[in-house]
Amino acid sequence: MSEFVRIHEVGPRDGLQNETRIIDVAQKVALIDLLAQSGLSHIEVGSFVSPKWVPQMADSDRVLAQITPMHDVRYAVLVPNMRGWEALAAARVSGVRYEVAVFISASEGFSQSNLNCSIAQSIDRLKPVVAAALGADVALRGYVSCVTDCPFDGPTSPAQVTDVVRRLREVAPMPVSLGDTLGKATPERVQAMLEDVLGAVPPDQLAGHFHDTGGQALRNIEVSLALGLRDFDSAVGGLGGCPYAPGAPGNVATEAVVALLDRLGYQTGVDPDVIAQAAEMAKGMR
Ligand code: HMG
Ligand code: MG
C-alpha cells in the first residue's frame, strides 16, 4: 500500500484573493463544489479579514452559505482576529466541518505589511481566536509566511522560522504550514529551513506551502517529502499570489502536485480528471 500525502487546496482563497476583478459568489461556489467532488479532503474557501484589505474575500459568508457541503471535506477559512471569528461563527452552517487557519509571519516586515502589527502582537491577537476555535471544537491550522524570503526584510534565517513556529505552537498545538510566500526558495534553502524546524516540531505537524515564482515549487515539495512532510498546499490552475507580497504570483498548481505525487508512488485520493476540469474553470476566472 503506497503512502498517503494530503493536499490542502487553497485556490478559492489564496488563489482568488489576489484577483482584482471581483468574482461572483456563484462562480466561487461552483469552483469549490467541483473541487469537493475530486476527493480533496481540505479546501480553503475564504477568509474573514478586513474587506478594505482584501476586497475579493468580502463575500466569504455568502460562499459558506451557498456551497454544497460534502461530509468528507473540511472547509478552511482564514481568521485574523476575534472580529473574524465572530463573522465565521455567524456564517457557519450546522453539520459542516470547518478549519480555522490563523496566520503569522516569520519576518517583521511582512507581518507589518500583511497584518499591520509585529509578530509578537499577531501572536497575542490570535490567542483568543485559538481559544474560541478549541472551545467550539473547530480544527485549527497555522500558517507561517516568508519562511525563506521576505519582500521587505530579505532572506529569513531558519532559526527565525523555528522560533516563530515554536511560539505559535505554544499557543496551542496545531499543524503549521510553512509558506514560501514569494516563491523564491531553492531546494537547498528549503532543506536548511526544514532541518532547523524539524529539530523542534515533528514532520507530521508541518506542511509545505510553495508559491511557484521561481519554478522550484515541485522540487521544494520533493525535498520536503524526503524530510518526512506529507501535507502540501496548492491551488488549482496555479491560481494565486498575495496582495501584500509584491511580486508573488501563483501557488504551485494542484494538478502538477497530484501528478508529481502519483509519479513518485504516493496516494492522494484525488481524481486528476476532476482537478483538470476545475483547473479549466479556475483559469477562466483570471
Ligand atoms: P488593522 O487595520 O490593523 O486593524 O487590520 P483594525 O482593527 O484597526 O481594523 C481596520 C478596519 O478593518 C476596521 O474597519 C475594522 O473594523 C475592520 P473601519 O473601522 O476602518 O471601517 N476589521 C475587520 N473587518 C472585517 N473582518 C475582520 C476585521 N478586522 C478588522 N476580521 C487586519 C488588521 C488583520 C484585520 C488587517 O490587517 C487585515 O485584514 N489584513 C488582511 C490579511 C490578509 O488577509 N492577507 C492575505 C492572507 S495571508 C496569505 O495569503 C499568506 C498565506 O497564503 C501563506 C503564504 O503564502 O505565506 C496564508
Ligand atoms: Mg500563500
Coordinates of N, CA and C and ligand atoms in Angstrom, one line a residue, residues 10 13-15 17 44 47-54 57 78-87 101-105 110-117 125 142-147 177-183 209-211 233 241-245 248 251, ligand 1:
V10 N -5.9 25.4 -1.8 CA -6.0 26.8 -1.3 C -6.5 27.8 -2.4
R13 N -9.2 30.6 -1.9 CA -8.8 31.7 -1.0 C -7.4 32.3 -1.5
D14 N -6.4 31.5 -1.3 CA -5.0 32.1 -1.7 C -5.0 32.4 -3.1
G15 N -5.6 31.6 -3.9 CA -5.6 31.8 -5.4 C -6.4 33.0 -5.8
Q17 N -7.8 35.5 -3.9 CA -7.7 36.7 -3.1 C -7.0 37.9 -3.8
E44 N -9.6 25.3 1.2 CA -9.7 26.7 1.8 C -10.6 27.5 1.0
S47 N -11.8 33.9 3.6 CA -11.2 34.5 4.8 C -12.1 35.6 5.4
F48 N -12.0 35.7 6.7 CA -12.8 36.7 7.4 C -11.9 37.8 7.8
V49 N -11.4 38.5 6.9 CA -10.4 39.6 7.1 C -11.1 40.9 6.7
S50 N -10.3 42.0 6.9 CA -10.9 43.3 6.6 C -11.2 43.4 5.1
P51 N -12.4 43.7 4.7 CA -12.7 43.9 3.3 C -12.0 45.0 2.6
K52 N -11.5 46.0 3.4 CA -10.7 47.0 2.9 C -9.3 46.5 2.4
W53 N -8.8 45.5 3.1 CA -7.5 45.0 2.8 C -7.6 43.9 1.7
V54 N -8.6 43.1 1.8 CA -8.8 42.0 0.7 C -10.2 42.0 0.2
M57 N -12.4 38.8 -0.8 CA -12.8 37.8 0.2 C -14.0 38.3 1.0
L78 N -9.5 31.6 6.7 CA -8.5 32.3 7.4 C -9.2 33.3 8.4
V79 N -8.7 33.3 9.6 CA -9.3 34.2 10.7 C -8.2 35.0 11.4
P80 N -8.2 36.3 11.2 CA -7.0 37.1 11.8 C -7.2 37.5 13.2
N81 N -8.5 37.6 13.6 CA -8.8 38.2 14.9 C -10.2 37.8 15.4
M82 N -10.6 38.3 16.5 CA -11.9 37.9 17.1 C -13.1 38.4 16.2
R83 N -12.9 39.6 15.5 CA -13.9 40.0 14.6 C -14.1 39.0 13.5
G84 N -13.0 38.4 13.0 CA -13.1 37.4 12.0 C -13.8 36.1 12.6
W85 N -13.4 35.8 13.8 CA -14.0 34.6 14.4 C -15.6 34.8 14.5
E86 N -16.0 36.0 15.0 CA -17.4 36.2 15.1 C -18.1 36.1 13.8
A87 N -17.5 36.6 12.7 CA -18.1 36.5 11.4 C -18.2 35.1 10.9
A101 N -7.9 28.8 10.1 CA -6.4 29.0 9.8 C -6.0 30.3 10.4
V102 N -5.1 30.3 11.3 CA -4.5 31.5 11.9 C -3.2 31.7 11.2
F103 N -2.8 33.0 11.0 CA -1.6 33.2 10.1 C -0.7 34.3 10.7
I104 N 0.5 34.0 10.6 CA 1.6 35.0 11.1 C 2.7 34.9 10.1
S105 N 3.7 35.7 10.4 CA 4.9 35.8 9.5 C 6.2 35.5 10.3
F110 N 7.0 41.6 6.7 CA 5.7 41.0 6.1 C 4.6 41.1 7.2
S111 N 4.9 40.9 8.4 CA 3.9 41.0 9.5 C 3.3 42.3 9.4
Q112 N 4.1 43.4 9.4 CA 3.6 44.7 9.3 C 2.7 45.0 8.1
S113 N 3.2 44.4 6.9 CA 2.5 44.7 5.7 C 1.2 43.9 5.6
N114 N 1.2 42.7 6.1 CA 0.0 41.8 6.0 C -1.0 41.9 7.1
L115 N -0.5 42.2 8.3 CA -1.3 42.2 9.5 C -1.3 43.5 10.2
N116 N -0.5 44.4 9.8 CA -0.4 45.8 10.4 C 0.0 45.7 11.8
C117 N 0.9 44.7 12.2 CA 1.4 44.7 13.6 C 2.6 43.8 13.6
R125 N -2.8 38.4 19.3 CA -4.1 38.7 18.7 C -4.8 37.3 18.3
G142 N -2.1 26.5 11.5 CA -1.4 27.8 11.5 C -0.6 27.9 10.2
Y143 N -0.5 29.2 9.8 CA 0.4 29.5 8.6 C 1.5 30.4 9.1
V144 N 2.7 30.1 8.7 CA 3.8 31.0 8.9 C 4.3 31.4 7.5
S145 N 4.3 32.7 7.2 CA 4.7 33.2 5.9 C 6.2 33.5 5.9
C146 N 6.7 33.7 4.7 CA 8.1 34.2 4.4 C 9.1 33.3 5.1
V147 N 9.0 32.0 4.9 CA 9.9 31.1 5.7 C 11.3 31.0 5.0
S177 N 1.6 25.2 8.5 CA 2.0 25.3 7.1 C 3.1 26.3 6.9
L178 N 4.2 25.9 6.3 CA 5.3 26.8 6.1 C 5.3 27.5 4.7
G179 N 5.1 28.8 4.7 CA 4.9 29.4 3.4 C 6.1 30.1 2.8
D180 N 6.4 29.6 1.6 CA 7.3 30.3 0.7 C 6.5 31.4 -0.1
T181 N 6.2 32.4 0.6 CA 5.2 33.4 0.1 C 5.6 34.0 -1.2
L182 N 6.9 34.2 -1.4 CA 7.4 34.9 -2.6 C 7.7 33.8 -3.7
G183 N 7.8 32.6 -3.4 CA 8.1 31.6 -4.4 C 9.6 31.7 -4.9
H209 N 4.0 25.0 1.8 CA 3.1 26.0 1.1 C 4.0 26.7 0.1
F210 N 4.1 26.3 -1.1 CA 5.0 26.8 -2.0 C 4.4 27.6 -3.1
H211 N 4.7 28.9 -3.2 CA 4.4 29.6 -4.4 C 5.4 29.3 -5.5
D233 N 0.2 22.4 0.4 CA -0.9 23.3 -0.1 C -0.6 23.6 -1.6
G241 N -1.2 34.2 -5.4 CA -0.4 35.4 -5.1 C -0.8 35.9 -3.8
C242 N -0.2 37.0 -3.4 CA -0.6 37.6 -2.1 C -0.6 39.1 -2.3
P243 N -1.7 39.8 -2.0 CA -1.8 41.2 -2.2 C -0.7 42.0 -1.4
Y244 N -0.2 41.5 -0.3 CA 0.8 42.2 0.5 C 2.2 41.7 0.3
A245 N 2.4 40.8 -0.8 CA 3.7 40.3 -1.1 C 4.0 40.7 -2.6
A248 N 4.7 38.3 -5.9 CA 4.4 36.9 -5.7 C 3.3 36.4 -6.6
N251 N 0.4 30.1 -6.7 CA 0.7 29.0 -5.9 C 1.1 27.8 -6.8
Ligands
HMG1 P1 -6.0 46.8 11.1 O1 -6.2 47.8 10.2 O2 -4.6 46.7 11.7 O3 -6.9 46.7 12.3 O4 -6.3 45.4 10.4 P2 -8.2 47.4 12.8 O5 -8.6 46.6 13.9 O6 -7.7 48.8 13.0 O7 -9.2 47.4 11.6 C1 -9.3 48.2 10.5 C2 -10.6 48.1 9.8 O8 -10.9 46.7 9.5 C3 -11.7 48.5 10.8 O9 -12.8 49.0 9.9 C4 -12.2 47.2 11.4 O10 -13.5 47.2 11.8 C5 -12.0 46.2 10.2 P3 -13.1 50.6 9.9 O11 -13.3 51.0 11.3 O12 -11.8 51.2 9.3 O13 -14.2 50.7 8.9 N1 -11.8 44.9 10.5 C6 -12.4 43.8 10.0 N2 -13.4 43.7 9.1 C7 -13.8 42.5 8.8 N3 -13.3 41.4 9.3 C8 -12.3 41.4 10.2 C9 -11.8 42.7 10.6 N4 -10.9 43.1 11.5 C10 -10.8 44.4 11.4 N5 -11.8 40.3 10.7 C11 -6.4 43.1 10.0 C12 -6.0 44.1 11.0 C13 -5.7 41.8 10.4 C14 -7.9 42.9 10.1 C15 -6.0 43.5 8.6 O14 -4.6 43.7 8.6 C16 -6.3 42.5 7.5 O15 -7.5 42.2 7.3 N6 -5.3 42.0 6.8 C17 -5.5 41.1 5.7 C18 -4.6 40.0 5.8 C19 -4.9 39.0 4.7 O16 -5.9 38.5 4.5 N7 -3.8 38.7 3.9 C20 -3.8 37.7 2.9 C21 -3.8 36.3 3.5 S1 -2.3 35.8 4.2 C22 -1.5 35.0 2.9 O17 -2.1 35.0 1.8 C23 -0.3 34.1 3.2 C24 -0.6 32.6 3.2 O18 -1.1 32.2 1.9 C25 0.7 31.9 3.4 C26 1.9 32.4 2.5 O19 1.8 32.3 1.3 O20 2.8 32.9 3.1 C27 -1.5 32.3 4.3

